[in-house]
mmCIF file of C-alpha atoms and ligand atoms in Angstrom:
data_model
loop_
_atom_site.group_PDB
_atom_site.id
_atom_site.type_symbol
_atom_site.label_atom_id
_atom_site.label_comp_id
_atom_site.label_asym_id
_atom_site.label_seq_id
_atom_site.Cartn_x
_atom_site.Cartn_y
_atom_site.Cartn_z
ATOM 1 C CA MET A 9 -81.951 -30.176 -15.427
ATOM 2 C CA ILE A 10 -78.849 -29.095 -13.508
ATOM 3 C CA TYR A 11 -79.583 -26.753 -10.608
ATOM 4 C CA ILE A 12 -77.289 -23.775 -10.128
ATOM 5 C CA LYS A 13 -77.148 -23.175 -6.372
ATOM 6 C CA SER A 14 -77.093 -19.745 -4.729
ATOM 7 C CA ALA A 15 -74.415 -18.801 -2.194
ATOM 8 C CA GLN A 16 -77.009 -19.261 0.584
ATOM 9 C CA GLN A 17 -77.923 -22.736 -0.649
ATOM 10 C CA ILE A 18 -74.252 -23.677 -0.861
ATOM 11 C CA GLU A 19 -73.767 -22.638 2.784
ATOM 12 C CA LYS A 20 -76.655 -24.931 3.774
ATOM 13 C CA ILE A 21 -75.138 -27.820 1.839
ATOM 14 C CA ARG A 22 -71.828 -27.106 3.590
ATOM 15 C CA LYS A 23 -73.558 -27.506 6.967
ATOM 16 C CA SER A 24 -74.998 -30.892 6.073
ATOM 17 C CA GLY A 25 -71.707 -31.872 4.429
ATOM 18 C CA ARG A 26 -69.779 -30.957 7.570
ATOM 19 C CA LEU A 27 -72.155 -33.048 9.676
ATOM 20 C CA ALA A 28 -71.674 -36.061 7.383
ATOM 21 C CA SER A 29 -67.906 -35.613 7.501
ATOM 22 C CA GLN A 30 -67.908 -35.327 11.297
ATOM 23 C CA ALA A 31 -69.851 -38.586 11.424
ATOM 24 C CA LEU A 32 -67.000 -40.162 9.436
ATOM 25 C CA ASP A 33 -64.486 -38.772 11.936
ATOM 26 C CA LEU A 34 -66.458 -40.575 14.641
ATOM 27 C CA VAL A 35 -66.402 -43.774 12.563
ATOM 28 C CA ALA A 36 -62.629 -43.445 12.185
ATOM 29 C CA GLU A 37 -62.203 -43.287 15.968
ATOM 30 C CA ASN A 38 -64.332 -46.383 16.518
ATOM 31 C CA LEU A 39 -63.378 -48.774 13.716
ATOM 32 C CA LYS A 40 -61.493 -51.641 15.302
ATOM 33 C CA PRO A 41 -61.437 -55.427 15.021
ATOM 34 C CA GLY A 42 -64.509 -56.940 16.701
ATOM 35 C CA VAL A 43 -66.770 -53.912 16.205
ATOM 36 C CA THR A 44 -69.859 -54.768 14.142
ATOM 37 C CA THR A 45 -70.981 -52.832 11.085
ATOM 38 C CA GLY A 46 -74.332 -52.458 12.829
ATOM 39 C CA TYR A 47 -72.598 -50.655 15.697
ATOM 40 C CA ILE A 48 -70.943 -48.267 13.205
ATOM 41 C CA ASP A 49 -74.402 -47.635 11.758
ATOM 42 C CA LYS A 50 -75.795 -46.839 15.209
ATOM 43 C CA LEU A 51 -72.967 -44.377 15.885
ATOM 44 C CA VAL A 52 -73.683 -42.579 12.600
ATOM 45 C CA HIS A 53 -77.435 -42.619 13.152
ATOM 46 C CA ASP A 54 -77.223 -41.215 16.669
ATOM 47 C CA TYR A 55 -74.634 -38.594 15.716
ATOM 48 C CA ILE A 56 -76.663 -37.242 12.794
ATOM 49 C CA THR A 57 -80.044 -37.271 14.542
ATOM 50 C CA GLY A 58 -78.464 -35.910 17.749
ATOM 51 C CA ASN A 59 -77.335 -32.879 15.750
ATOM 52 C CA GLY A 60 -80.735 -32.215 14.201
ATOM 53 C CA GLY A 61 -80.110 -34.036 10.935
ATOM 54 C CA ILE A 62 -81.630 -36.963 9.065
ATOM 55 C CA PRO A 63 -79.560 -39.832 7.609
ATOM 56 C CA ALA A 64 -80.505 -39.737 3.912
ATOM 57 C CA THR A 65 -79.912 -43.428 3.262
ATOM 58 C CA LEU A 66 -82.318 -44.645 5.977
ATOM 59 C CA GLY A 67 -85.425 -45.808 4.111
ATOM 60 C CA TYR A 68 -84.025 -44.564 0.795
ATOM 61 C CA LYS A 69 -85.817 -46.281 -2.067
ATOM 62 C CA GLY A 70 -83.299 -45.974 -4.890
ATOM 63 C CA SER A 71 -84.344 -46.604 -8.445
ATOM 64 C CA ARG A 72 -83.801 -50.310 -8.935
ATOM 65 C CA GLY A 73 -86.999 -51.630 -7.397
ATOM 66 C CA THR A 74 -85.386 -53.037 -4.268
ATOM 67 C CA ILE A 75 -86.243 -52.881 -0.576
ATOM 68 C CA PRO A 76 -85.665 -49.453 0.994
ATOM 69 C CA PHE A 77 -82.108 -49.145 2.342
ATOM 70 C CA PRO A 78 -82.375 -50.095 6.028
ATOM 71 C CA ALA A 79 -79.483 -48.130 7.581
ATOM 72 C CA SER A 80 -77.965 -44.686 8.204
ATOM 73 C CA CYS A 81 -74.728 -45.354 6.331
ATOM 74 C CA CYS A 82 -73.265 -47.848 3.881
ATOM 75 C CA VAL A 83 -70.433 -50.049 5.175
ATOM 76 C CA SER A 84 -68.651 -51.865 2.368
ATOM 77 C CA ILE A 85 -65.923 -54.350 3.348
ATOM 78 C CA ASN A 86 -63.148 -55.659 1.051
ATOM 79 C CA GLU A 87 -64.789 -56.930 -2.195
ATOM 80 C CA VAL A 88 -67.960 -54.937 -1.490
ATOM 81 C CA VAL A 89 -67.813 -51.926 -3.836
ATOM 82 C CA VAL A 90 -70.666 -49.838 -2.393
ATOM 83 C CA HIS A 91 -74.030 -50.043 -0.578
ATOM 84 C CA GLY A 92 -72.984 -52.647 1.984
ATOM 85 C CA ILE A 93 -75.808 -53.038 4.529
ATOM 86 C CA PRO A 94 -74.705 -52.811 8.184
ATOM 87 C CA ASP A 95 -75.538 -55.912 10.207
ATOM 88 C CA ARG A 96 -73.983 -58.183 12.870
ATOM 89 C CA ARG A 97 -70.790 -58.762 10.888
ATOM 90 C CA GLN A 98 -67.603 -57.966 12.805
ATOM 91 C CA ILE A 99 -64.761 -55.914 11.367
ATOM 92 C CA ARG A 100 -61.532 -57.929 11.243
ATOM 93 C CA ASP A 101 -57.877 -57.005 11.385
ATOM 94 C CA GLY A 102 -56.678 -56.303 7.833
ATOM 95 C CA ASP A 103 -60.108 -55.327 6.455
ATOM 96 C CA LEU A 104 -60.560 -52.518 3.936
ATOM 97 C CA VAL A 105 -63.732 -50.735 5.057
ATOM 98 C CA SER A 106 -65.503 -48.022 3.032
ATOM 99 C CA VAL A 107 -68.106 -45.973 4.882
ATOM 100 C CA ASP A 108 -70.490 -43.632 3.027
ATOM 101 C CA VAL A 109 -72.590 -41.085 4.930
ATOM 102 C CA THR A 110 -75.215 -38.680 3.575
ATOM 103 C CA ALA A 111 -76.786 -36.182 5.990
ATOM 104 C CA ILE A 112 -79.834 -33.987 5.487
ATOM 105 C CA LEU A 113 -79.919 -30.730 7.477
ATOM 106 C CA GLU A 114 -82.661 -28.140 6.934
ATOM 107 C CA GLY A 115 -83.597 -29.974 3.741
ATOM 108 C CA PHE A 116 -80.116 -29.905 2.166
ATOM 109 C CA TYR A 117 -77.970 -32.970 1.406
ATOM 110 C CA GLY A 118 -74.242 -33.522 1.968
ATOM 111 C CA ASP A 119 -72.669 -36.789 0.787
ATOM 112 C CA THR A 120 -69.191 -38.122 1.639
ATOM 113 C CA ALA A 121 -67.313 -41.414 1.923
ATOM 114 C CA ARG A 122 -63.892 -42.623 3.047
ATOM 115 C CA THR A 123 -62.044 -45.916 3.024
ATOM 116 C CA PHE A 124 -60.336 -47.055 6.220
ATOM 117 C CA LEU A 125 -57.732 -49.775 6.672
ATOM 118 C CA VAL A 126 -58.087 -51.713 9.902
ATOM 119 C CA GLY A 127 -54.883 -52.907 11.555
ATOM 120 C CA GLU A 128 -52.364 -54.724 9.376
ATOM 121 C CA ALA A 129 -53.895 -54.542 5.905
ATOM 122 C CA PRO A 130 -52.197 -56.247 2.935
ATOM 123 C CA ASP A 131 -49.899 -54.129 0.783
ATOM 124 C CA VAL A 132 -52.306 -54.190 -2.165
ATOM 125 C CA ALA A 133 -55.103 -52.830 0.043
ATOM 126 C CA ARG A 134 -52.873 -49.936 1.059
ATOM 127 C CA ARG A 135 -51.836 -49.182 -2.513
ATOM 128 C CA LEU A 136 -55.435 -49.363 -3.748
ATOM 129 C CA THR A 137 -56.718 -47.088 -0.998
ATOM 130 C CA ALA A 138 -53.932 -44.542 -1.508
ATOM 131 C CA ALA A 139 -54.445 -44.494 -5.292
ATOM 132 C CA THR A 140 -58.193 -44.022 -4.855
ATOM 133 C CA GLU A 141 -57.788 -41.097 -2.461
ATOM 134 C CA GLU A 142 -55.161 -39.511 -4.730
ATOM 135 C CA SER A 143 -57.447 -39.927 -7.754
ATOM 136 C CA LEU A 144 -60.200 -37.991 -5.980
ATOM 137 C CA ARG A 145 -57.741 -35.225 -5.099
ATOM 138 C CA LEU A 146 -56.519 -35.018 -8.708
ATOM 139 C CA ALA A 147 -60.100 -34.954 -10.012
ATOM 140 C CA ILE A 148 -61.071 -32.156 -7.615
ATOM 141 C CA ALA A 149 -58.080 -30.168 -8.906
ATOM 142 C CA GLU A 150 -59.696 -30.188 -12.389
ATOM 143 C CA VAL A 151 -62.940 -28.622 -11.168
ATOM 144 C CA ARG A 152 -63.535 -24.951 -12.014
ATOM 145 C CA ASN A 153 -65.959 -22.860 -14.031
ATOM 146 C CA GLY A 154 -65.519 -23.720 -17.710
ATOM 147 C CA ALA A 155 -63.759 -27.080 -17.244
ATOM 148 C CA ARG A 156 -65.326 -30.170 -18.847
ATOM 149 C CA LEU A 157 -67.015 -33.090 -17.144
ATOM 150 C CA GLY A 158 -64.622 -35.435 -18.989
ATOM 151 C CA ASP A 159 -61.635 -33.777 -17.286
ATOM 152 C CA ILE A 160 -62.780 -35.293 -13.979
ATOM 153 C CA GLY A 161 -63.015 -38.868 -15.216
ATOM 154 C CA HIS A 162 -59.782 -38.538 -17.139
ATOM 155 C CA ALA A 163 -57.884 -37.428 -14.039
ATOM 156 C CA ILE A 164 -59.100 -40.485 -12.124
ATOM 157 C CA GLN A 165 -58.617 -43.022 -14.904
ATOM 158 C CA SER A 166 -55.150 -41.822 -15.857
ATOM 159 C CA HIS A 167 -54.012 -42.076 -12.237
ATOM 160 C CA VAL A 168 -55.318 -45.519 -11.318
ATOM 161 C CA GLU A 169 -55.074 -47.530 -14.544
ATOM 162 C CA PRO A 170 -51.259 -47.250 -14.865
ATOM 163 C CA ARG A 171 -51.122 -48.686 -11.335
ATOM 164 C CA GLY A 172 -53.012 -51.768 -12.524
ATOM 165 C CA PHE A 173 -56.362 -50.822 -10.962
ATOM 166 C CA SER A 174 -59.727 -50.242 -12.681
ATOM 167 C CA VAL A 175 -62.513 -47.659 -12.541
ATOM 168 C CA VAL A 176 -66.051 -48.849 -11.760
ATOM 169 C CA ARG A 177 -68.445 -47.754 -14.546
ATOM 170 C CA TYR A 178 -71.789 -48.906 -13.149
ATOM 171 C CA PHE A 179 -72.007 -46.210 -10.440
ATOM 172 C CA VAL A 180 -71.160 -42.529 -10.950
ATOM 173 C CA GLY A 181 -70.972 -39.279 -8.999
ATOM 174 C CA HIS A 182 -74.024 -37.045 -9.072
ATOM 175 C CA GLY A 183 -75.471 -33.606 -8.560
ATOM 176 C CA VAL A 184 -76.565 -33.223 -4.938
ATOM 177 C CA GLY A 185 -77.945 -30.636 -2.525
ATOM 178 C CA LEU A 186 -81.670 -30.094 -2.953
ATOM 179 C CA HIS A 187 -82.142 -33.833 -3.528
ATOM 180 C CA PHE A 188 -80.001 -36.912 -2.852
ATOM 181 C CA HIS A 189 -79.305 -37.628 -6.525
ATOM 182 C CA GLU A 190 -79.583 -34.843 -9.110
ATOM 183 C CA GLU A 191 -78.153 -34.260 -12.563
ATOM 184 C CA PRO A 192 -75.477 -34.344 -13.798
ATOM 185 C CA ALA A 193 -74.116 -37.877 -13.662
ATOM 186 C CA VAL A 194 -70.364 -37.621 -13.019
ATOM 187 C CA PRO A 195 -68.494 -40.583 -14.546
ATOM 188 C CA HIS A 196 -65.142 -41.512 -13.040
ATOM 189 C CA TYR A 197 -63.718 -42.328 -16.481
ATOM 190 C CA GLY A 198 -63.603 -40.105 -19.543
ATOM 191 C CA LYS A 199 -61.669 -38.004 -21.995
ATOM 192 C CA LYS A 200 -59.963 -34.716 -21.260
ATOM 193 C CA GLY A 201 -61.671 -31.760 -22.957
ATOM 194 C CA LYS A 202 -64.902 -33.715 -23.624
ATOM 195 C CA GLY A 203 -68.370 -33.483 -22.152
ATOM 196 C CA PRO A 204 -70.483 -30.598 -20.876
ATOM 197 C CA ARG A 205 -68.854 -27.572 -19.278
ATOM 198 C CA LEU A 206 -68.884 -27.114 -15.505
ATOM 199 C CA GLN A 207 -70.467 -23.904 -14.337
ATOM 200 C CA SER A 208 -70.093 -21.897 -11.124
ATOM 201 C CA GLY A 209 -72.825 -22.849 -8.657
ATOM 202 C CA MET A 210 -73.100 -26.465 -9.769
ATOM 203 C CA VAL A 211 -72.836 -28.805 -6.765
ATOM 204 C CA PHE A 212 -71.980 -32.462 -7.279
ATOM 205 C CA THR A 213 -70.094 -35.400 -5.827
ATOM 206 C CA ILE A 214 -67.001 -37.084 -7.151
ATOM 207 C CA GLU A 215 -66.809 -40.570 -5.646
ATOM 208 C CA PRO A 216 -64.397 -42.876 -7.452
ATOM 209 C CA MET A 217 -64.853 -46.584 -6.790
ATOM 210 C CA ILE A 218 -61.563 -48.213 -7.760
ATOM 211 C CA ASN A 219 -61.135 -51.970 -8.072
ATOM 212 C CA GLU A 220 -58.013 -54.046 -7.580
ATOM 213 C CA GLY A 221 -59.010 -56.298 -10.501
ATOM 214 C CA VAL A 222 -61.735 -56.027 -13.164
ATOM 215 C CA TYR A 223 -64.126 -53.070 -13.154
ATOM 216 C CA GLY A 224 -67.253 -55.236 -13.399
ATOM 217 C CA ILE A 225 -69.589 -55.544 -10.439
ATOM 218 C CA LYS A 226 -72.588 -57.638 -9.473
ATOM 219 C CA ILE A 227 -75.458 -56.893 -7.123
ATOM 220 C CA LEU A 228 -76.319 -59.450 -4.460
ATOM 221 C CA ASP A 229 -79.826 -60.801 -3.886
ATOM 222 C CA ASP A 230 -80.494 -58.233 -1.135
ATOM 223 C CA GLY A 231 -80.855 -55.751 -4.019
ATOM 224 C CA TRP A 232 -78.192 -53.367 -2.671
ATOM 225 C CA THR A 233 -74.791 -54.893 -1.928
ATOM 226 C CA ALA A 234 -72.515 -54.354 -4.941
ATOM 227 C CA VAL A 235 -69.454 -56.620 -5.076
ATOM 228 C CA THR A 236 -66.553 -56.874 -7.500
ATOM 229 C CA ALA A 237 -67.177 -59.433 -10.257
ATOM 230 C CA ASP A 238 -63.852 -61.141 -9.469
ATOM 231 C CA GLY A 239 -64.029 -60.953 -5.661
ATOM 232 C CA LYS A 240 -60.976 -58.683 -5.415
ATOM 233 C CA LEU A 241 -60.812 -55.489 -3.333
ATOM 234 C CA SER A 242 -62.547 -52.155 -4.002
ATOM 235 C CA ALA A 243 -62.002 -48.731 -2.375
ATOM 236 C CA GLN A 244 -63.933 -45.440 -2.483
ATOM 237 C CA PHE A 245 -63.591 -41.807 -1.431
ATOM 238 C CA GLU A 246 -66.297 -39.189 -1.973
ATOM 239 C CA HIS A 247 -66.633 -35.439 -1.548
ATOM 240 C CA THR A 248 -69.467 -33.037 -2.311
ATOM 241 C CA MET A 249 -68.227 -29.789 -3.918
ATOM 242 C CA ALA A 250 -69.404 -26.537 -5.477
ATOM 243 C CA VAL A 251 -67.890 -25.241 -8.714
ATOM 244 C CA THR A 252 -66.367 -21.760 -8.404
ATOM 245 C CA ALA A 253 -64.624 -19.424 -10.856
ATOM 246 C CA ASP A 254 -61.197 -20.721 -9.921
ATOM 247 C CA GLY A 255 -61.663 -24.155 -8.379
ATOM 248 C CA ALA A 256 -63.750 -26.529 -6.296
ATOM 249 C CA ASP A 257 -65.164 -25.500 -2.928
ATOM 250 C CA ILE A 258 -65.251 -28.793 -1.005
ATOM 251 C CA LEU A 259 -68.399 -28.872 1.137
ATOM 252 C CA THR A 260 -67.742 -32.117 3.037
ATOM 253 C CA LEU A 261 -64.835 -31.115 5.282
ATOM 254 C CA SER A 262 -65.189 -31.636 9.016
HETATM 255 N N1 MF3 B 144 -74.293 -42.239 -0.577
HETATM 256 C C1 MF3 B 144 -74.416 -43.034 -1.777
HETATM 257 C C2 MF3 B 144 -73.945 -42.150 -2.914
HETATM 258 O O1 MF3 B 144 -72.838 -41.713 -2.825
HETATM 259 C C3 MF3 B 144 -75.793 -43.559 -2.000
HETATM 260 C C4 MF3 B 144 -76.186 -44.591 -1.032
HETATM 261 S S1 MF3 B 144 -77.804 -45.043 -1.319
HETATM 262 C C5 MF3 B 144 -78.065 -46.302 -0.233
HETATM 263 O O2 MF3 B 144 -74.619 -41.819 -3.838
HETATM 264 F F1 MF3 B 144 -79.351 -46.462 -0.216
HETATM 265 F F2 MF3 B 144 -77.409 -47.365 -0.624
HETATM 266 F F3 MF3 B 144 -77.634 -45.979 0.960
HETATM 267 CO CO1 CO B 145 -72.869 -39.868 -3.683
HETATM 268 CO CO1 CO B 146 -72.242 -41.259 -0.818
#
């Protein structure tokens, strides 16, 4: 079942989305060589709880029978696609670092991620990150009442594949707001004009994970960390948005 959110509910999701996005602004200011991913996690944790929120990932059980996620954000470096677990690892010059934050405020969820390049990153890392961010922007431009779910995936796929990159299939965007993960699933690949119609009041994420090489992934023995099957780079950007009559209302702006 896909929830249609009221204007009041959407304003609550915007508040949690803004908090998550502000946490990413704080991450951006503090990401430098030598900083540990665990320190980034502490910054996010303290920022969200200090503003009356709850980090949704902390203790999150997921659906794959793994240990609960032990941190307040995901930090995914280089070949890590998503769900990197913060620890004592230090960020290095040239790293591609994706950080994903989900905040709960007054019971409502806002979910957003960005990829950062630290220092002198290789040219391919820059091109991958730029293409991924552009693909999210192009996908958001497709969102409006009456559009099709396939329009979103098509916009992403047709932007990144001609550049030699690939779209991760294993993870998808998702409805969000009253719960962390709701229907519908939002694939980042697809055919224009196909799939269910979007309807005003739907709230979901678009969160393309784009790989430098093959689209396949594998999950490490910790049950969470997803890495590219070929060890090449992966980038991700994510916004939470509401469908309106004439476009997307992005709810994760700071
Ligand atoms: N924020 C992620 C998403 O975009 C989910 C992270 S779940 C975690 O759906 F447990 F790995 F943190
Ligand atoms: Co998400
Ligand atoms: Co997320």
